[in-house]
mmCIF file of C-alpha atoms in Angstrom:
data_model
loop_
_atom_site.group_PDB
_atom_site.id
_atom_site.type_symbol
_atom_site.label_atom_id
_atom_site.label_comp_id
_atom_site.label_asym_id
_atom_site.label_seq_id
_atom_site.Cartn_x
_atom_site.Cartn_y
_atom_site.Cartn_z
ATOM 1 C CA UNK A 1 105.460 81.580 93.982
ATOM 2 C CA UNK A 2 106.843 84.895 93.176
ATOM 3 C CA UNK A 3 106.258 88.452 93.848
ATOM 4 C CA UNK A 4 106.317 89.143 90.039
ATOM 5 C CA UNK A 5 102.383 88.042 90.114
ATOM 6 C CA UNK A 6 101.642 86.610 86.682
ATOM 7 C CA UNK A 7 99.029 87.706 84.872
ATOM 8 C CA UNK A 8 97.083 84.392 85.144
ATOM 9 C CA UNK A 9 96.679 85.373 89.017
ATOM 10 C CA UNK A 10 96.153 89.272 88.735
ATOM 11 C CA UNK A 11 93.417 88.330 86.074
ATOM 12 C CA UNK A 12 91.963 86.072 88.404
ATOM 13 C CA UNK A 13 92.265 87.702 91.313
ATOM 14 C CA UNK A 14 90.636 90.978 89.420
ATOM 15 C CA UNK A 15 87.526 88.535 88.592
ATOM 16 C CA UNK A 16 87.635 87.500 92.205
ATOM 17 C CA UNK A 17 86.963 90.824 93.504
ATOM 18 C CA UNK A 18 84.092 91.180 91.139
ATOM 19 C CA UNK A 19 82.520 87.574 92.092
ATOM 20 C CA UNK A 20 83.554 88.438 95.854
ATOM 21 C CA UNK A 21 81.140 91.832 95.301
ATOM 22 C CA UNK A 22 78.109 89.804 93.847
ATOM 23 C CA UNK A 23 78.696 87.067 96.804
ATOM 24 C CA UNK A 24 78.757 89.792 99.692
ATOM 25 C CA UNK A 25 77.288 92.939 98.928
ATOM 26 C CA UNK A 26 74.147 94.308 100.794
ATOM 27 C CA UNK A 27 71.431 92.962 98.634
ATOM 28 C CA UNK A 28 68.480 94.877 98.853
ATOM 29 C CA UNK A 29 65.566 93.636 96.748
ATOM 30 C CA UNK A 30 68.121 92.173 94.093
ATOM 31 C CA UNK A 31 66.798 88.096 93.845
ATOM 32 C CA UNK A 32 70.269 86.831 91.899
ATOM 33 C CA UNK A 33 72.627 88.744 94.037
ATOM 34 C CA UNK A 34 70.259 87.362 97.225
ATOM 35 C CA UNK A 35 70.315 83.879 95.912
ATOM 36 C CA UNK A 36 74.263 83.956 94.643
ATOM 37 C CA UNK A 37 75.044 85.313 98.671
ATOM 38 C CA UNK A 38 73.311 82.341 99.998
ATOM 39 C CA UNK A 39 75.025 79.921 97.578
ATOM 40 C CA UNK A 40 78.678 81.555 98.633
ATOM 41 C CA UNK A 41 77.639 81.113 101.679
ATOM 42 C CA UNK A 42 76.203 77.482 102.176
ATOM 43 C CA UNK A 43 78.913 76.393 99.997
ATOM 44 C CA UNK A 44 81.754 77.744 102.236
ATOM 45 C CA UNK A 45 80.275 75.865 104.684
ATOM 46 C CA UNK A 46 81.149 72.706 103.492
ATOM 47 C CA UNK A 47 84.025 71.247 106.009
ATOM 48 C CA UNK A 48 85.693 69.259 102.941
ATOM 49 C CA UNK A 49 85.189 68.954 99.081
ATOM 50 C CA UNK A 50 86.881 68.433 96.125
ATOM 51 C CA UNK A 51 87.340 71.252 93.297
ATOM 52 C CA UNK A 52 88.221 70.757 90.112
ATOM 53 C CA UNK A 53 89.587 74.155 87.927
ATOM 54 C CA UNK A 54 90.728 74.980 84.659
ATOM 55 C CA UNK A 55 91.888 78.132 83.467
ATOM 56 C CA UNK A 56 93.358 79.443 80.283
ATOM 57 C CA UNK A 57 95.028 82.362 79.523
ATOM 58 C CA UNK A 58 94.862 83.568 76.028
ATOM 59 C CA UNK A 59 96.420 86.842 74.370
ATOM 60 C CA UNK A 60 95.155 88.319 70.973
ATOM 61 C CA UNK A 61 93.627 84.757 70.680
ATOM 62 C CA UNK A 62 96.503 82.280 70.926
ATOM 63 C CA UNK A 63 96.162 80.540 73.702
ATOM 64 C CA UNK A 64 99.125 81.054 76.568
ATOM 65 C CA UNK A 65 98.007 79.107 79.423
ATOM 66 C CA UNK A 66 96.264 76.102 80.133
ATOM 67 C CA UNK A 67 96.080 74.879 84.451
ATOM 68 C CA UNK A 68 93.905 72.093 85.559
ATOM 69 C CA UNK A 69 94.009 70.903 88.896
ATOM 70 C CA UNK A 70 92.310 68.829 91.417
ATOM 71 C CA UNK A 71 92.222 69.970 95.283
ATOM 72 C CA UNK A 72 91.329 67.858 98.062
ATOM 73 C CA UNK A 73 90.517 69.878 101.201
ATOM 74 C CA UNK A 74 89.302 69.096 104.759
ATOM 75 C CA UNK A 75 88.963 72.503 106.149
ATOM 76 C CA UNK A 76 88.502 70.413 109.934
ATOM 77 C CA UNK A 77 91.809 68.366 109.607
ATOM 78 C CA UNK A 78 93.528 71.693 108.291
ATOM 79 C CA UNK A 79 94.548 68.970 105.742
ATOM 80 C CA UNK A 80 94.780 69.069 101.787
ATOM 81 C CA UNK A 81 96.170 67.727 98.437
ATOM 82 C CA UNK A 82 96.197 69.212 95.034
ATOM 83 C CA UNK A 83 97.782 67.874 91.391
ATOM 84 C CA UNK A 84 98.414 70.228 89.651
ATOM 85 C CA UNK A 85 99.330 70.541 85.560
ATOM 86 C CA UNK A 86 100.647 73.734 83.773
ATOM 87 C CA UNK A 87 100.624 74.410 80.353
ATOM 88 C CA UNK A 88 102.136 77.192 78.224
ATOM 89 C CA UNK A 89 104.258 76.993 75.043
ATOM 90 C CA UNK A 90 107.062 74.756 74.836
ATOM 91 C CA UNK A 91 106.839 74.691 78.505
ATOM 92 C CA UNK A 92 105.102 72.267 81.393
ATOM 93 C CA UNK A 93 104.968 71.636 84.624
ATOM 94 C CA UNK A 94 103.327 69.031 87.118
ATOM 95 C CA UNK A 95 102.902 69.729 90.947
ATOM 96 C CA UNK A 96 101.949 67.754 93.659
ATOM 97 C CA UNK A 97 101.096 69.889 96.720
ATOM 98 C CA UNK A 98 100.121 68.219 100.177
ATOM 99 C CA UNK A 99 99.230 69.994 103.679
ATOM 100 C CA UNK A 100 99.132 67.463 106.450
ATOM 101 C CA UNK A 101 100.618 67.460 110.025
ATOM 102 C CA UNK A 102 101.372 70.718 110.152
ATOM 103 C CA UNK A 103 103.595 70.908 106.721
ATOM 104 C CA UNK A 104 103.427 71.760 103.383
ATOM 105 C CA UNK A 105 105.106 69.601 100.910
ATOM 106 C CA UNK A 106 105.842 69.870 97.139
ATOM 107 C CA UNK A 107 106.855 68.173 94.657
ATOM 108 C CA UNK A 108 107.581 68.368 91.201
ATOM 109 C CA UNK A 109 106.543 65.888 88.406
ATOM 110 C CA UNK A 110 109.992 66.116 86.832
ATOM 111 C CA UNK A 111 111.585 65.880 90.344
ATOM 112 C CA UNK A 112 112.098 62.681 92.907
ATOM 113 C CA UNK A 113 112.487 65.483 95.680
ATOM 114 C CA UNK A 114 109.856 66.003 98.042
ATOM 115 C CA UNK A 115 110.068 69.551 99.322
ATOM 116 C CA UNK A 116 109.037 70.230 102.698
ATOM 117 C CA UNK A 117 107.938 73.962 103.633
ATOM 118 C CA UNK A 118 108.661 75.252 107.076
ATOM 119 C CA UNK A 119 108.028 78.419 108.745
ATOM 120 C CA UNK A 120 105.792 79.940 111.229
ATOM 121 C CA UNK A 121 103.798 81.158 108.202
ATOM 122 C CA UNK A 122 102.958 77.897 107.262
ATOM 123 C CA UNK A 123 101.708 75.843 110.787
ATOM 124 C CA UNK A 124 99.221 76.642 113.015
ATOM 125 C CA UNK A 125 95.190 75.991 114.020
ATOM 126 C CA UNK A 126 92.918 75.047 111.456
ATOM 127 C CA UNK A 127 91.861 78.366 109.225
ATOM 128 C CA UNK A 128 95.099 79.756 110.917
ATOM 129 C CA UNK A 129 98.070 81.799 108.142
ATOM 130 C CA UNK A 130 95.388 81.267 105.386
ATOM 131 C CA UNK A 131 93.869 84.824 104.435
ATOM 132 C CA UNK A 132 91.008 84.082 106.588
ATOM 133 C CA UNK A 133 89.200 86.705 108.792
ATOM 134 C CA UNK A 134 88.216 86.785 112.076
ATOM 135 C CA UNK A 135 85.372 86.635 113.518
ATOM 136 C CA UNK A 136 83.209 90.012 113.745
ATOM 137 C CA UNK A 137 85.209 91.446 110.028
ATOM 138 C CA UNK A 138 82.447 89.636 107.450
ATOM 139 C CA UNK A 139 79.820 92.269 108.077
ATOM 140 C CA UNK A 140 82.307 95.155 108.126
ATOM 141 C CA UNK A 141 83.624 93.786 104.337
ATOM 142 C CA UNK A 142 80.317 93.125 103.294
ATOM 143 C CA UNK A 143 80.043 97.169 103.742
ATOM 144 C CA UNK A 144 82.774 98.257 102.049
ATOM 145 C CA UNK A 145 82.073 95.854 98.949
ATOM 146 C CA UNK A 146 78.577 96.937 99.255
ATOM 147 C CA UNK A 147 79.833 100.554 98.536
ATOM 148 C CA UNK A 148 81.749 99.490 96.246
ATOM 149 C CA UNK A 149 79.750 97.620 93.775
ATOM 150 C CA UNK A 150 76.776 99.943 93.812
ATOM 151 C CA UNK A 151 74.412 98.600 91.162
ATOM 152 C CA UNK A 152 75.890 95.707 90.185
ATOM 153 C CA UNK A 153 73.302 93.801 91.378
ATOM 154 C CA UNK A 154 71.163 94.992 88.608
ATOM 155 C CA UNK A 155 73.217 92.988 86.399
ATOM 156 C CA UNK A 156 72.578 89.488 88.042
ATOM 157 C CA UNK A 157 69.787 87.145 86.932
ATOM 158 C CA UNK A 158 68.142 84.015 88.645
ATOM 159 C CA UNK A 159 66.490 81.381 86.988
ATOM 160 C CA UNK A 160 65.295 79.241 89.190
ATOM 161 C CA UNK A 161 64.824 75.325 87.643
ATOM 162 C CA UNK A 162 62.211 72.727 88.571
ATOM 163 C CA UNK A 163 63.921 70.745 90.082
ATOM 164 C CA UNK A 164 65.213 72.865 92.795
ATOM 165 C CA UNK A 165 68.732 73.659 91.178
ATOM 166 C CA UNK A 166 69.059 77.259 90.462
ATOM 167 C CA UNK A 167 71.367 79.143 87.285
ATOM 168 C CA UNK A 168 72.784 82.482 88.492
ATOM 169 C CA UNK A 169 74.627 84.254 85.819
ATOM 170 C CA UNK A 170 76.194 88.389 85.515
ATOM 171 C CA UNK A 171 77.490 90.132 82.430
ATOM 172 C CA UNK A 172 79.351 93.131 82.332
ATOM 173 C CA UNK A 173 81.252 95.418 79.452
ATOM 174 C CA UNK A 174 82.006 98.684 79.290
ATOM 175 C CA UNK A 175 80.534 101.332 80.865
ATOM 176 C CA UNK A 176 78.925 98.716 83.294
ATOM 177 C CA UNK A 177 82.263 97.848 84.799
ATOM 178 C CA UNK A 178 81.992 100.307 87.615
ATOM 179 C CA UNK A 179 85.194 102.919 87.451
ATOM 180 C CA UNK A 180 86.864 101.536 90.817
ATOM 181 C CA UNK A 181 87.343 97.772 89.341
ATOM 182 C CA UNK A 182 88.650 98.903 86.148
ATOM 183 C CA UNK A 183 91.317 101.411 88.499
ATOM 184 C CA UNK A 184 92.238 98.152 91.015
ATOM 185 C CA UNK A 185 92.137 96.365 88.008
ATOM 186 C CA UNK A 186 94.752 98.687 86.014
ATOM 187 C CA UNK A 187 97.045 99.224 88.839
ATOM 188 C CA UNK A 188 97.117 95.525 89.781
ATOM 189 C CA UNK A 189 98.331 94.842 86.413
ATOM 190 C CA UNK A 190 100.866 97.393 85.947
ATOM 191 C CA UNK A 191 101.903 96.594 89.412
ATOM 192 C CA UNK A 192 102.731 93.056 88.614
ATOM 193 C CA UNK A 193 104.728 93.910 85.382
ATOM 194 C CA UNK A 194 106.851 96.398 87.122
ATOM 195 C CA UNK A 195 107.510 94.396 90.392
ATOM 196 C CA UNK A 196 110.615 92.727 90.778
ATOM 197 C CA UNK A 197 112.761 89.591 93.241
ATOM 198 C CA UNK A 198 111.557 86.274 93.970
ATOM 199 C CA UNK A 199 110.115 84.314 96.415
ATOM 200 C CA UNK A 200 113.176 81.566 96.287
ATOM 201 C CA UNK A 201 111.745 79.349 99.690
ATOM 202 C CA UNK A 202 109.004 78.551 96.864
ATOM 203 C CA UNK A 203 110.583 79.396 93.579
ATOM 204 C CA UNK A 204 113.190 76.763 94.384
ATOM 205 C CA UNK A 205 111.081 73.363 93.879
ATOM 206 C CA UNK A 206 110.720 74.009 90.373
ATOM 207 C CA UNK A 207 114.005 75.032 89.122
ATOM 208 C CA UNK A 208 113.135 77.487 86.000
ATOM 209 C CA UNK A 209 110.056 76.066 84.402
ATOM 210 C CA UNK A 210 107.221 78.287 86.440
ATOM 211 C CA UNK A 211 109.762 81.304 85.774
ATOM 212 C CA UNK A 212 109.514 80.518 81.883
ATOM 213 C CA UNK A 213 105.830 80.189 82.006
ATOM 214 C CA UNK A 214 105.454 83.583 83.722
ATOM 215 C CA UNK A 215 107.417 85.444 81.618
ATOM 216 C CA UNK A 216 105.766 84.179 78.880
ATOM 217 C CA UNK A 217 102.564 86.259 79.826
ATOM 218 C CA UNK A 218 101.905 89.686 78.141
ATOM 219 C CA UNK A 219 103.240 92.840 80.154
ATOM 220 C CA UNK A 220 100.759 95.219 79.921
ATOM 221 C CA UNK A 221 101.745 98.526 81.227
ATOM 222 C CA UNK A 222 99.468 101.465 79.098
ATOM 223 C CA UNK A 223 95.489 101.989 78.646
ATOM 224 C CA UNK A 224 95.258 98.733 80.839
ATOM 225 C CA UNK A 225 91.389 98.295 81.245
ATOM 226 C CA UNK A 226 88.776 95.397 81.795
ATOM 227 C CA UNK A 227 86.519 95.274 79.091
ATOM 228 C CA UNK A 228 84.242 92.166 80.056
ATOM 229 C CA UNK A 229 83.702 89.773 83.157
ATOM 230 C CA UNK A 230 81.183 86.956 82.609
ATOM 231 C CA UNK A 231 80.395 85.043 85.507
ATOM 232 C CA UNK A 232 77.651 81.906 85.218
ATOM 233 C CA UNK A 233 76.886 79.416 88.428
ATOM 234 C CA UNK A 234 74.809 76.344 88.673
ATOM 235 C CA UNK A 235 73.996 75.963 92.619
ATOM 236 C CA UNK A 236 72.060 72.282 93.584
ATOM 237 C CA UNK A 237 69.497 71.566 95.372
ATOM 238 C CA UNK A 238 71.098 71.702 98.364
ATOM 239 C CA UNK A 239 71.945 75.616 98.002
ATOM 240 C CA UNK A 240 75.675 74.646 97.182
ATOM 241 C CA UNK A 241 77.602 76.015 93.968
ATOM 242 C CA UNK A 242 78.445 73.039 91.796
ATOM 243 C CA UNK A 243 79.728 74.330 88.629
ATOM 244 C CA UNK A 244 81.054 78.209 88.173
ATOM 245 C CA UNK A 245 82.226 79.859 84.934
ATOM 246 C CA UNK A 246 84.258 83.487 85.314
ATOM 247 C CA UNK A 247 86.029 84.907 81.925
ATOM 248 C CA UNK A 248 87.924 87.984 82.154
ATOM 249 C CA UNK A 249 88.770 90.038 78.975
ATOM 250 C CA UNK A 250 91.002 93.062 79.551
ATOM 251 C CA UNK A 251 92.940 95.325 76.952
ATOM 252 C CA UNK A 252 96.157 97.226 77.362
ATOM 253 C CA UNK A 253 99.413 98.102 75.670
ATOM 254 C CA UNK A 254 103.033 96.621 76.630
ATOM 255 C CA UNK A 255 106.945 98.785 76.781
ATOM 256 C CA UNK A 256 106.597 98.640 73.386
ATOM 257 C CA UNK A 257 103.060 99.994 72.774
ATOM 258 C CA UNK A 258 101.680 96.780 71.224
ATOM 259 C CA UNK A 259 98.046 95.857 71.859
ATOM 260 C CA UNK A 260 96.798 92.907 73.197
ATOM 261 C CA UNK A 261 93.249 91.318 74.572
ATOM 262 C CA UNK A 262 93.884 88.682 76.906
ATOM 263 C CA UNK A 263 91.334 86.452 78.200
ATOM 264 C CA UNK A 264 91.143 84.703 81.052
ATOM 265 C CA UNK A 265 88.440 81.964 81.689
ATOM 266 C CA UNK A 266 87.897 79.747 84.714
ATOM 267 C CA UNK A 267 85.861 77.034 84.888
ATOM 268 C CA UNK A 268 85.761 75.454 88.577
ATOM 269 C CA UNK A 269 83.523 72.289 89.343
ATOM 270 C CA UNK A 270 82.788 71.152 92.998
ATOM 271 C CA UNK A 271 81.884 67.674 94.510
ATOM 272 C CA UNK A 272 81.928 65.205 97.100
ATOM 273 C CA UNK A 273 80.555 67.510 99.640
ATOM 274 C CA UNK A 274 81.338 66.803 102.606
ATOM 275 C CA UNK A 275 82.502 63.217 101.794
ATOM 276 C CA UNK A 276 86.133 63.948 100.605
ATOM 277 C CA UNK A 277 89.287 62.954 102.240
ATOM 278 C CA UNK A 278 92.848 64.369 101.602
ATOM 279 C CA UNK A 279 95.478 62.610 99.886
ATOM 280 C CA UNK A 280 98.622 62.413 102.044
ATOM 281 C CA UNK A 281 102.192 60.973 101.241
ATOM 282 C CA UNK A 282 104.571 58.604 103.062
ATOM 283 C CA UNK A 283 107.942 60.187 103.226
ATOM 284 C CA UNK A 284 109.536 57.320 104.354
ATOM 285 C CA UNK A 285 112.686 56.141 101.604
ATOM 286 C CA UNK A 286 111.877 58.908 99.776
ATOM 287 C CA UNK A 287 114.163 62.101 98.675
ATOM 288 C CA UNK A 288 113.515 64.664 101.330
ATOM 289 C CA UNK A 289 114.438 68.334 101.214
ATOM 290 C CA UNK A 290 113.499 70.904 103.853
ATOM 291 C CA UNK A 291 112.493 74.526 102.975
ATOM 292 C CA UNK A 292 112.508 77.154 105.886
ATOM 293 C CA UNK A 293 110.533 80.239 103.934
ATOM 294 C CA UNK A 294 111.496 82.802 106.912
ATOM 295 C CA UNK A 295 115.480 82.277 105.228
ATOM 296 C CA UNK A 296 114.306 83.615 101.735
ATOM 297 C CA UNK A 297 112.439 86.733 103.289
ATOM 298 C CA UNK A 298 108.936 87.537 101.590
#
């Protein structure tokens, strides 16, 4: 929404890259990481499902942040629908987002407009414009993570359940965080405090409110560090993830040399696999505005 990332998605994104490692790193003999990979992987395979997340943002204990949101997506159709509710201080925002025939539409909860996103960025094939890679790249990442991580996979426990549901859970602090996470982690950070301009195609929908929220996160800018990432999965009996836990705890000092600990958790729940159908809207009487993101640059 803006290339001043807030700290809610640099956290995230930081724990990504950690969950990413335990999901696709060469696994040896290591049973949790083994079991997690074939989880990630069964579960990806899933042509539609619907995901339910929450995550909260809190710095020096008071709580920033709070997102929940529900997302609808039919990876086949290219189609998909997410409601969306932000949290933080005096401010709050609702967003409806909707992909379907080739468009991407938003709208506001405070706002009768429906805002339709056009560009060459947005349209294309199915798995098209979305971060995806093509074919023949997975093992070549799964190298380079690999060599990353290291020994993180020493870290992850299976317990496997009667019933044929599995728990998969990794904890790491300190010195276990290996020295490359906590560097991308650091420079992420400072990179979004210092970074500057907005994405207006986007921006624009929501007037001032997501602006407000961001700001509202802490800076941090010296001794930035990670100091713990928990990650905890239940996977079913059918190999798939159902329920996945990630907190993120990292430490740092603002401009004005302050400390701060902010935590990030993220709780994500997944159902209705392979049984779930987008929501889409009818435009027709309603408010319509049209956003072409190529005028706004990137």
């Amino acid at each position: 929404m803006n290339k001043r990332v807030a700290l809610t998605g640099v956290s995230v994104a930081v724990g990504s890259l950690l969950m990413i490692g335990s999901a696709y790193a060469g696994l040896g003999d290591a049973p949790g990481y083994d079991a997690y990979k074939s989880a990630v992987k069964q579960t990806f395979a899933v042509q539609n499902v619907t995901k339910q997340m929450n995550v909260t943002v809190k710095d020096n204990g008071t709580k920033l942040l709070d997102v929940q949101s529900t997302v609808k997506e039919d990876k086949a159709k290219n189609e998909m629908s997410a409601a969306i509710n932000l949290n933080g201080g005096a401010a709050s925002q609702g967003i409806n987002l909707y992909r379907q025939d080739g468009k991407q539409i938003v709208k506001a909860s405070d706002n009768d407009v429906y805002n339709v996103i056009e560009g060459k960025q947005w349209k294309g094939k199915a798995g098209e414009h979305r971060g995806q890679a093509p074919d023949g790249i997975s093992a070549e990442v799964e190298n380079v993570v690999d060599a990353l991580v290291g020994n993180l996979k020493d870290y992850v426990t299976l317990s496997p359940q009667a019933d044929g549901t599995k728990n998969i859970s990794m904890q790491l602090s300190g010195s276990q965080i290996p020295a490359v996470a906590n560097a991308i982690g650091s420079l992420v950070v400072k990179q979004a405090a210092n970074a500057e301009g907005h994405h207006k195609g986007v921006q624009e929908p929501f007037g001032d409110k997501l602006q407000g929220l961001q700001d509202s996160m802490p800076k941090l800018t010296q001794d930035v560090k990670i100091d713990k990432f928990d990650l905890a999965a239940q996977v079913n009996a059918d190999n798939r993830i159902e329920k996945q836990q990630m907190t993120l705890t990292i430490s740092g000092k603002d401009a004005q040399g302050v400390s701060h600990e902010v935590v990030v958790a993220a709780d994500f729940g997944l159902s209705n696999f392979n049984g779930t159908t987008a929501d889409h809207v009818d435009l027709s009487g309603k408010q319509v505005k049209t956003l072409d993101v190529k005028k706004h640059g990137e």
